[in-house]
């Protein structure tokens, strides 16, 4: 494989693996030391590999070097060692010199513990996602800035503040107990879903960012899968979220054209939908159908499942309508209210949906006017046009503008 | 915004009650759509639950009897909470109840704001 391809991926994967293991070993107070050791390891690798070529087992090489650097660090910093090594020795009493365990199992355990640390309720959503991308997924600051469509400086500050907060609150990095899992799993799942959405819905104008966005989605799915692999967190809602992400991801390639522009659902070529991911989603949705609690992820996965059926049948839209009814009863959101009304138009009639739409009172939301424009299309041309124009005035997103303009064009043809 | 109790009363005790079990069956989907519509306006405070139709009635001296409280023909069949500006608005929402046409009665009560 080409070096330019293999290195960034290897670095990203191994960065998160080693950082997680070291943070798990050192504790959250020493997150920076862990990061420094890993960065230093990668610097050595880049220097050496540039002249001598990539070793046969690059990951193994990185692990050995990281272990040595950690031991050297501890030797040089006696204060740190006295304070920390005592704690580590205490927790691993059988070994005189503690081991840095980079086995697959310990990496998975460390990552799982870190997921629960990063998703601490004291950290804002925005920062949780940035932290997750950085510590759990191994993304660099520039990559995170690109994904968030913001500057490096902003992300740098955001990450530092969040890490400071974790240190201040002395949040332990440990295997979550059953009660912690029950208490926090929903927050964790919400963060993973936000992370996925960040990749899925980000409207970056840069076509080259498509790969980065896909990577963000894949990382969210990987972390979700870690929760499935661990028996204590393998709960129905976790499987439902994985199903939801699988269904969405199945349309990843079909939803943009070669210029990186969005293709609307109705216009997508369903032969480009990824069958394997659809089947995977169906499998995990079935796995999720146990217990007596229906989470929002179950309902959203159900809705996403019906969207993998391209044919517009009344069965499809009746089911989607019912799922949206249930979702709204569980938790209101403007987007769910709009989608519910769209489903009502499909299941019943546009007339019925217009009556309901006008009760929604979402003036100020450009999607609301786009929906009204859509509902009046074919019923009242002038009203439809007026609503689309209001939507156009309200939107700030370039991608949404082009979608609305397409709708106006269609209306006038 | 005020909170309102929406209580649906219907005949649970008569032999040939209206709404009949078949009519209730037919009303399930319209009922869900009605509630979904209220929720879509962000006016649902506490969603309805499915209540057991048997129930118990407790009276003075701890007398407990079976069955819904039915001194009158209309027992409590369902209840939930909504948000509305006024009785006028709450009543407008209540008029959408799809079981009304089969003889159910909807009671609307405003919660008195804590002062």
Coordinates of C-alpha atoms in Angstrom, one line a residue:
Chain A
X1 CA 0.0 0.0 0.0
X2 CA 1.1 3.6 -0.6
X3 CA 2.7 5.3 2.3
X4 CA 0.4 8.4 2.1
X5 CA -2.6 6.1 2.4
X6 CA -1.4 3.8 5.1
X7 CA 0.3 6.3 7.5
X8 CA -2.6 8.6 8.3
X9 CA -4.9 5.7 8.9
X10 CA -2.3 3.8 11.0
X11 CA -1.5 6.9 13.0
X12 CA -5.1 7.7 13.6
X13 CA -5.9 4.2 14.7
X14 CA -2.9 3.7 16.8
X15 CA -3.0 7.2 18.3
X16 CA -6.4 6.4 19.8
X17 CA -5.4 2.9 20.9
X18 CA -2.3 4.0 22.7
X19 CA -3.8 7.2 24.1
X20 CA -6.7 5.3 25.5
X21 CA -4.5 2.6 27.1
X22 CA -2.2 5.2 28.6
X23 CA -5.0 7.4 29.9
X24 CA -6.7 4.3 31.4
X25 CA -3.4 3.6 33.1
X26 CA -2.4 7.1 34.2
X27 CA -5.8 8.6 35.0
X28 CA -7.5 11.7 33.6
X29 CA -5.1 14.1 35.4
X30 CA -2.3 13.0 33.2
X31 CA -4.0 13.1 29.8
X32 CA -1.4 15.4 28.4
X33 CA 1.5 13.2 29.3
X34 CA -0.2 10.3 27.5
X35 CA -0.7 12.6 24.5
X36 CA 2.9 13.8 24.6
X37 CA 4.3 10.2 24.7
X38 CA 2.2 9.2 21.8
X39 CA 3.0 12.2 19.7
X40 CA 6.7 11.7 20.4
X41 CA 6.3 8.1 19.3
X42 CA 4.8 9.1 16.0
X43 CA 7.5 11.7 15.5
X44 CA 10.2 9.0 15.9
X45 CA 8.3 6.8 13.5
X46 CA 8.0 9.4 10.9
X47 CA 11.7 10.3 11.1
X48 CA 12.9 6.7 11.1
X49 CA 10.5 5.3 8.6
X50 CA 11.2 8.1 6.1
X51 CA 14.8 6.8 5.8
X52 CA 14.5 3.1 6.6
X53 CA 11.0 2.4 5.2
X54 CA 8.0 1.1 7.1
X55 CA 8.7 -1.9 9.4
X56 CA 7.0 -5.2 8.8
X57 CA 4.7 -4.8 11.8
X58 CA 4.2 -1.0 12.1
X59 CA 1.7 -1.2 14.9
X60 CA 3.9 -3.5 16.9
X61 CA 6.8 -1.2 16.4
X62 CA 4.8 1.8 17.6
X63 CA 3.7 -0.2 20.7
X64 CA 7.2 -1.1 21.6
X65 CA 8.5 2.4 21.2
X66 CA 5.5 3.9 23.1
X67 CA 6.1 1.4 26.0
X68 CA 9.8 2.4 26.1
X69 CA 9.1 6.0 26.0
X70 CA 6.6 5.6 28.8
X71 CA 9.1 3.8 31.0
X72 CA 11.8 6.4 30.3
X73 CA 9.4 9.1 31.1
X74 CA 8.6 7.5 34.4
X75 CA 12.3 7.1 35.2
X76 CA 13.1 10.7 34.4
X77 CA 10.2 12.1 36.3
X78 CA 10.6 10.7 39.8
X79 CA 8.0 12.9 41.3
X80 CA 5.5 11.7 38.8
X81 CA 6.7 8.2 39.3
X82 CA 6.4 8.2 43.1
X83 CA 2.9 9.5 42.9
X84 CA 1.7 7.5 40.0
X85 CA 3.6 4.3 40.1
X86 CA 2.4 3.7 43.6
X87 CA -1.1 3.9 42.4
X88 CA -0.5 1.7 39.4
X89 CA 1.4 -0.8 41.5
X90 CA -1.4 -0.8 43.9
X91 CA -3.9 -1.6 41.2
X92 CA -1.7 -4.3 39.6
X93 CA -0.1 -5.8 42.7
X94 CA 1.3 -8.9 41.0
X95 CA 3.9 -7.3 38.8
X96 CA 6.9 -5.5 40.3
X97 CA 7.2 -3.3 37.2
X98 CA 3.8 -2.5 35.7
X99 CA 3.1 -3.6 32.2
X100 CA 1.7 -1.4 29.5
X101 CA -0.9 -3.7 28.1
X102 CA -1.6 -3.1 24.4
X103 CA -3.5 -6.2 23.8
X104 CA -6.7 -6.1 21.8
X105 CA -8.7 -6.7 24.9
X106 CA -7.1 -4.0 27.0
X107 CA -7.4 -1.5 24.1
X108 CA -11.2 -2.3 23.8
X109 CA -11.6 -2.0 27.6
X110 CA -9.7 1.3 27.7
X111 CA -11.7 2.7 24.9
X112 CA -15.0 1.7 26.5
X113 CA -13.9 3.3 29.8
X114 CA -12.9 6.4 27.8
X115 CA -16.3 6.6 26.0
X116 CA -18.0 7.0 29.4
X117 CA -15.4 9.5 30.5
X118 CA -15.7 11.7 27.5
X119 CA -19.5 11.6 27.6
X120 CA -19.6 13.1 31.1
X121 CA -22.7 15.3 31.5
X122 CA -20.5 18.2 32.8
X123 CA -19.1 18.6 29.3
X124 CA -21.1 20.4 26.6
X125 CA -22.3 18.4 23.5
X126 CA -20.1 20.3 21.2
X127 CA -17.0 19.6 23.4
X128 CA -18.0 15.9 23.9
X129 CA -17.9 15.5 20.1
X130 CA -14.6 17.3 19.7
X131 CA -13.1 15.2 22.6
X132 CA -14.5 12.0 21.1
X133 CA -13.0 12.8 17.7
X134 CA -9.7 13.6 19.3
X135 CA -9.2 11.0 22.0
X136 CA -11.4 8.2 21.0
X137 CA -11.0 8.4 17.2
X138 CA -7.5 9.8 16.9
X139 CA -8.4 12.8 14.7
X140 CA -6.0 15.7 14.6
X141 CA -7.0 19.3 15.4
X142 CA -7.0 20.3 11.8
X143 CA -9.2 17.4 10.8
X144 CA -11.7 18.2 13.6
X145 CA -11.7 21.8 12.5
X146 CA -12.4 20.7 8.9
X147 CA -15.3 18.5 10.1
X148 CA -16.8 21.3 12.2
X149 CA -16.1 23.9 9.4
X150 CA -14.3 26.1 11.9
X151 CA -10.7 27.2 12.6
X152 CA -7.9 25.2 14.3
X153 CA -7.7 27.8 17.1
X154 CA -11.4 27.3 18.1
X155 CA -11.0 23.5 18.3
X156 CA -7.8 23.8 20.2
X157 CA -9.4 26.0 22.8
X158 CA -12.5 23.8 22.9
X159 CA -10.4 20.7 23.5
X160 CA -8.3 22.3 26.2
X161 CA -11.2 23.6 28.1
X162 CA -12.9 20.2 28.0
X163 CA -9.8 18.4 29.1
X164 CA -9.3 20.9 31.9
X165 CA -12.9 20.3 33.0
X166 CA -12.3 16.5 33.0
X167 CA -9.2 17.0 35.2
X168 CA -10.9 19.5 37.5
X169 CA -13.9 17.2 38.1
X170 CA -11.4 14.3 38.6
X171 CA -13.5 12.0 36.5
X172 CA -12.2 8.5 36.8
X173 CA -11.4 6.5 33.7
X174 CA -12.7 3.1 34.7
X175 CA -15.0 0.3 33.6
X176 CA -18.5 1.7 34.1
X177 CA -20.5 -0.1 36.8
X178 CA -24.0 -1.4 36.0
X179 CA -25.6 1.6 37.7
X180 CA -23.4 4.0 35.8
X181 CA -24.2 2.3 32.5
X182 CA -27.9 2.6 33.3
X183 CA -27.6 6.2 34.2
X184 CA -25.3 7.3 31.4
X185 CA -25.9 5.0 28.5
X186 CA -28.4 7.3 27.0
X187 CA -26.0 10.3 27.1
X188 CA -23.3 8.1 25.5
X189 CA -25.6 7.0 22.7
X190 CA -26.8 10.6 22.1
X191 CA -23.1 11.7 21.8
X192 CA -22.4 8.9 19.4
X193 CA -25.4 9.8 17.3
X194 CA -24.4 13.5 17.3
X195 CA -20.9 12.3 16.2
X196 CA -22.4 10.3 13.4
X197 CA -24.7 13.2 12.3
X198 CA -21.7 15.6 12.3
X199 CA -20.2 13.4 9.6
X200 CA -23.5 12.6 7.9
X201 CA -25.1 16.0 7.7
X202 CA -22.1 18.3 7.7
X203 CA -22.6 20.5 4.6
X204 CA -18.9 21.1 3.8
X205 CA -18.5 22.6 0.4
X206 CA -15.2 20.8 0.0
X207 CA -15.5 17.6 -2.1
X208 CA -12.4 16.2 -0.6
X209 CA -14.0 16.4 2.8
X210 CA -16.4 13.6 1.8
X211 CA -13.8 11.1 2.8
X212 CA -13.3 12.8 6.2
X213 CA -17.0 12.9 6.8
X214 CA -17.3 9.2 6.0
X215 CA -14.5 8.5 8.4
X216 CA -16.4 10.4 11.1
X217 CA -19.4 8.2 10.5
X218 CA -17.4 5.0 10.5
X219 CA -15.7 6.0 13.8
X220 CA -19.1 6.7 15.4
X221 CA -20.2 3.2 14.2
X222 CA -17.0 1.6 15.5
X223 CA -17.5 3.1 19.0
X224 CA -21.1 2.0 18.9
X225 CA -20.0 -1.5 18.0
X226 CA -17.6 -1.5 21.0
X227 CA -20.6 -1.1 23.2
X228 CA -22.3 -4.0 21.4
X229 CA -19.3 -6.2 21.9
X230 CA -19.2 -5.6 25.7
X231 CA -22.0 -7.7 27.4
X232 CA -22.8 -5.0 30.0
X233 CA -23.5 -2.4 27.4
X234 CA -25.0 -4.6 24.8
X235 CA -28.5 -3.3 25.4
X236 CA -31.5 -3.0 23.0
X237 CA -31.1 0.8 22.5
X238 CA -27.4 0.3 21.6
X239 CA -28.4 -2.2 18.9
X240 CA -31.1 0.1 17.7
X241 CA -28.7 3.0 17.3
X242 CA -26.3 0.7 15.4
X243 CA -29.2 -0.3 13.1
X244 CA -30.1 3.4 12.6
X245 CA -26.6 4.3 11.7
X246 CA -26.3 1.4 9.3
X247 CA -29.5 2.4 7.5
X248 CA -28.3 6.0 7.1
X249 CA -24.8 4.9 6.1
X250 CA -26.3 2.7 3.3
X251 CA -27.1 5.9 1.4
X252 CA -23.8 7.6 1.9
X253 CA -22.6 7.2 -1.6
X254 CA -25.9 7.7 -3.3
X255 CA -26.7 11.1 -1.6
X256 CA -24.1 13.3 -3.2
X257 CA -23.1 13.7 -6.9
X258 CA -19.6 14.0 -8.2
X259 CA -19.5 17.8 -7.3
X260 CA -20.3 17.0 -3.7
X261 CA -23.9 18.4 -4.1
X262 CA -26.8 16.7 -2.2
X263 CA -29.1 14.5 -4.2
X264 CA -32.6 14.5 -2.7
X265 CA -33.9 11.2 -1.4
X266 CA -36.5 10.8 -4.2
X267 CA -33.9 11.4 -6.8
X268 CA -31.4 9.0 -5.5
X269 CA -30.4 5.9 -7.6
X270 CA -31.3 3.1 -5.2
X271 CA -28.9 0.7 -6.9
X272 CA -26.2 2.8 -5.3
X273 CA -27.6 2.1 -1.8
X274 CA -25.4 -0.3 0.1
X275 CA -27.3 -3.5 0.4
X276 CA -24.8 -5.0 2.9
X277 CA -25.4 -2.1 5.3
X278 CA -29.2 -2.3 4.9
X279 CA -29.0 -6.0 5.8
X280 CA -26.7 -5.2 8.7
X281 CA -29.2 -2.6 10.0
X282 CA -32.1 -5.0 9.7
X283 CA -30.1 -7.6 11.7
X284 CA -29.4 -5.2 14.5
X285 CA -32.9 -3.8 14.5
X286 CA -34.1 -7.4 15.2
X287 CA -31.4 -7.7 17.9
X288 CA -32.8 -4.5 19.4
X289 CA -36.3 -5.9 19.6
X290 CA -36.1 -7.3 23.1
X291 CA -37.1 -5.9 26.5
X292 CA -40.0 -3.6 27.1
X293 CA -38.5 -0.2 26.6
X294 CA -38.8 1.6 23.3
X295 CA -36.1 4.2 22.9
X296 CA -36.0 7.1 20.5
X297 CA -33.3 5.1 18.7
X298 CA -35.7 2.2 18.1
X299 CA -38.3 4.6 16.6
X300 CA -35.7 6.4 14.5
X301 CA -34.2 3.1 13.3
X302 CA -37.8 2.0 12.4
X303 CA -38.2 5.2 10.3
X304 CA -34.8 4.7 8.7
X305 CA -35.7 1.1 7.9
X306 CA -38.8 2.2 6.0
X307 CA -36.8 4.7 4.1
X308 CA -34.6 1.8 2.8
X309 CA -37.8 0.7 0.9
X310 CA -37.7 3.0 -2.1
X311 CA -41.2 2.2 -3.3
X312 CA -43.8 4.7 -2.0
X313 CA -46.5 2.5 -0.6
X314 CA -49.3 3.4 1.8
X315 CA -48.0 0.8 4.2
X316 CA -44.6 2.5 4.2
X317 CA -46.0 5.9 5.0
X318 CA -48.6 4.7 7.5
X319 CA -45.7 3.0 9.4
X320 CA -43.5 6.1 9.2
X321 CA -46.4 8.3 10.4
X322 CA -47.0 6.1 13.4
X323 CA -43.3 6.0 14.3
X324 CA -43.1 9.8 14.1
X325 CA -46.3 10.0 16.3
X326 CA -44.5 7.8 18.9
X327 CA -41.2 9.7 18.6
X328 CA -43.0 13.0 19.2
X329 CA -44.8 11.6 22.3
X330 CA -41.4 10.6 23.7
X331 CA -39.6 13.8 22.8
X332 CA -40.6 16.9 20.8
X333 CA -38.3 18.3 18.2
X334 CA -39.1 20.7 15.3
X335 CA -37.5 18.4 12.7
X336 CA -39.6 15.4 13.9
X337 CA -42.7 17.6 13.8
X338 CA -42.0 18.6 10.2
X339 CA -41.2 15.1 9.1
X340 CA -44.3 13.8 10.8
X341 CA -46.4 16.3 8.8
X342 CA -44.6 15.2 5.6
X343 CA -45.4 11.6 6.3
X344 CA -49.0 12.6 7.0
X345 CA -49.2 14.1 3.5
X346 CA -47.8 10.9 2.0
X347 CA -50.0 8.6 4.1
X348 CA -53.3 10.6 3.7
X349 CA -53.4 13.8 1.6
X350 CA -51.7 17.1 1.2
X351 CA -54.9 18.9 2.2
X352 CA -55.0 17.1 5.6
X353 CA -51.3 17.8 6.1
X354 CA -51.7 21.5 5.3
X355 CA -54.2 21.8 8.2
X356 CA -51.8 20.2 10.6
X357 CA -48.7 22.1 9.2
X358 CA -50.4 25.4 9.8
X359 CA -50.7 24.6 13.5
X360 CA -47.0 23.9 13.9
X361 CA -46.0 27.5 14.5
X362 CA -42.4 27.1 13.4
X363 CA -42.1 30.5 11.7
X364 CA -38.4 31.3 11.6
X365 CA -37.5 27.8 10.5
X366 CA -36.7 27.6 6.8
X367 CA -37.5 23.9 6.7
X368 CA -41.1 24.8 7.8
X369 CA -41.6 27.0 4.8
X370 CA -40.0 24.4 2.5
X371 CA -42.5 21.9 3.8
X372 CA -45.4 24.3 3.2
X373 CA -44.1 25.1 -0.2
X374 CA -44.0 21.3 -0.9
X375 CA -47.5 20.8 0.4
X376 CA -49.0 23.6 -1.7
X377 CA -47.2 22.4 -4.8
X378 CA -49.9 21.2 -7.2
X379 CA -52.6 22.8 -5.0
X380 CA -51.9 26.5 -4.9
X381 CA -49.0 27.6 -7.1
X382 CA -48.8 31.2 -5.7
X383 CA -48.8 30.1 -2.1
X384 CA -46.2 27.4 -2.8
X385 CA -44.0 29.9 -4.5
X386 CA -44.4 32.4 -1.6
X387 CA -43.5 29.8 0.9
X388 CA -40.4 28.6 -1.0
X389 CA -39.3 32.3 -1.3
X390 CA -39.7 32.8 2.5
X391 CA -37.6 29.6 3.0
X392 CA -35.0 31.0 0.7
X393 CA -34.8 34.3 2.7
X394 CA -34.4 32.4 6.0
X395 CA -31.8 29.9 5.1
X396 CA -28.1 30.5 5.5
X397 CA -26.9 27.1 4.2
X398 CA -25.6 26.9 0.7
X399 CA -26.8 23.3 0.2
X400 CA -30.3 24.2 1.4
X401 CA -30.4 27.2 -0.9
X402 CA -29.7 25.1 -3.9
X403 CA -32.3 22.6 -2.8
X404 CA -35.0 25.3 -2.5
X405 CA -34.0 26.8 -5.8
X406 CA -34.4 23.4 -7.4
X407 CA -37.9 23.1 -5.9
X408 CA -38.9 26.6 -7.3
X409 CA -37.6 25.6 -10.7
X410 CA -39.7 22.4 -10.5
X411 CA -42.7 24.4 -9.5
X412 CA -42.4 26.8 -12.4
X413 CA -41.8 24.1 -15.1
Chain B
X1 CA -49.0 28.8 28.6
X2 CA -51.1 26.9 30.9
X3 CA -51.4 23.2 31.5
X4 CA -54.7 21.4 30.9
X5 CA -55.9 18.0 31.9
X6 CA -57.7 16.2 29.1
X7 CA -59.8 13.4 30.5
X8 CA -61.8 11.1 28.3
X9 CA -64.8 9.6 29.9
X10 CA -66.8 6.7 28.4
X11 CA -69.2 4.0 29.3
X12 CA -67.2 1.0 30.6
X13 CA -70.0 -0.7 32.6
X14 CA -73.1 -1.0 30.4
X15 CA -73.6 -4.1 28.4
X16 CA -74.2 -2.3 25.0
X17 CA -71.9 0.6 25.7
X18 CA -71.0 3.2 23.1
X19 CA -68.2 3.3 22.1
X20 CA -68.2 -0.4 21.7
X21 CA -65.0 -2.4 21.8
X22 CA -65.1 -2.5 17.9
X23 CA -65.5 1.2 17.8
X24 CA -62.6 1.7 20.2
X25 CA -60.5 -0.6 17.9
X26 CA -61.4 1.5 14.9
X27 CA -60.4 4.6 16.8
X28 CA -56.9 3.5 17.7
X29 CA -55.2 4.9 14.6
X30 CA -57.1 8.2 14.5
X31 CA -56.4 8.5 18.2
X32 CA -52.6 8.1 17.7
X33 CA -52.7 10.6 14.9
X34 CA -54.6 13.0 17.1
X35 CA -52.1 12.7 19.9
X36 CA -49.2 12.9 17.4
X37 CA -50.6 16.1 16.0
X38 CA -50.8 17.6 19.5
X39 CA -47.2 16.5 20.2
X40 CA -46.1 17.9 16.8
X41 CA -47.2 21.3 18.1
X42 CA -45.1 20.8 21.2
X43 CA -48.3 21.0 23.3
X44 CA -48.1 17.5 24.8
X45 CA -47.0 17.7 28.4
X46 CA -47.6 14.1 29.5
X47 CA -48.6 11.5 26.9
X48 CA -51.6 9.1 27.4
X49 CA -51.1 5.7 28.8
X50 CA -53.1 2.6 28.4
X51 CA -55.1 2.2 31.5
X52 CA -56.5 -1.1 32.8
X53 CA -60.3 -1.0 32.5
X54 CA -60.9 -3.0 35.7
X55 CA -59.5 -0.8 38.5
X56 CA -60.3 -0.6 42.2
X57 CA -62.3 2.0 44.1
X58 CA -61.3 2.9 47.6
X59 CA -63.8 4.5 50.0
X60 CA -64.0 5.7 53.6
X61 CA -63.1 3.0 56.2
X62 CA -60.8 1.4 53.6
X63 CA -63.6 -0.2 51.7
X64 CA -62.2 -1.5 48.5
X65 CA -64.4 -2.5 45.6
X66 CA -63.6 -3.8 42.1
X67 CA -64.2 -2.0 38.9
X68 CA -64.0 1.5 37.8
X69 CA -65.8 4.2 39.7
X70 CA -69.1 4.2 38.0
X71 CA -71.8 6.1 40.0
X72 CA -72.5 7.6 36.6
X73 CA -72.3 5.9 33.3
X74 CA -69.1 7.6 32.2
X75 CA -65.9 6.2 33.7
X76 CA -62.5 7.6 33.2
X77 CA -61.1 6.0 30.0
X78 CA -58.0 8.0 29.3
X79 CA -56.1 11.1 30.4
X80 CA -53.1 13.2 29.5
X81 CA -51.8 16.7 29.9
X82 CA -51.4 19.4 27.3
X83 CA -50.2 22.9 27.1
X84 CA -52.4 25.7 25.8
X85 CA -52.8 29.5 26.1
X86 CA -56.5 29.4 27.2
X87 CA -59.5 27.2 27.7
X88 CA -60.5 28.2 24.2
X89 CA -57.4 26.7 22.7
X90 CA -57.5 23.6 24.9
X91 CA -61.2 23.0 23.9
X92 CA -60.3 23.4 20.2
X93 CA -57.7 20.7 20.7
X94 CA -60.1 18.5 22.7
X95 CA -62.7 18.7 19.8
X96 CA -60.3 16.6 17.7
X97 CA -60.7 13.6 19.9
X98 CA -61.8 10.8 17.5
X99 CA -63.8 8.9 20.2
X100 CA -66.2 11.8 20.6
X101 CA -68.3 10.6 17.6
X102 CA -68.9 7.3 19.4
X103 CA -70.3 8.9 22.5
X104 CA -67.2 9.5 24.7
X105 CA -67.1 12.8 26.6
X106 CA -63.9 14.9 27.0
X107 CA -63.4 16.9 30.1
X108 CA -60.9 19.8 30.0
X109 CA -59.5 21.2 33.2
X110 CA -56.9 23.9 33.6
X111 CA -54.2 23.4 36.2
X112 CA -54.0 26.4 38.5
X113 CA -50.5 27.8 38.3
X114 CA -48.5 27.7 41.5
X115 CA -48.3 31.2 42.9

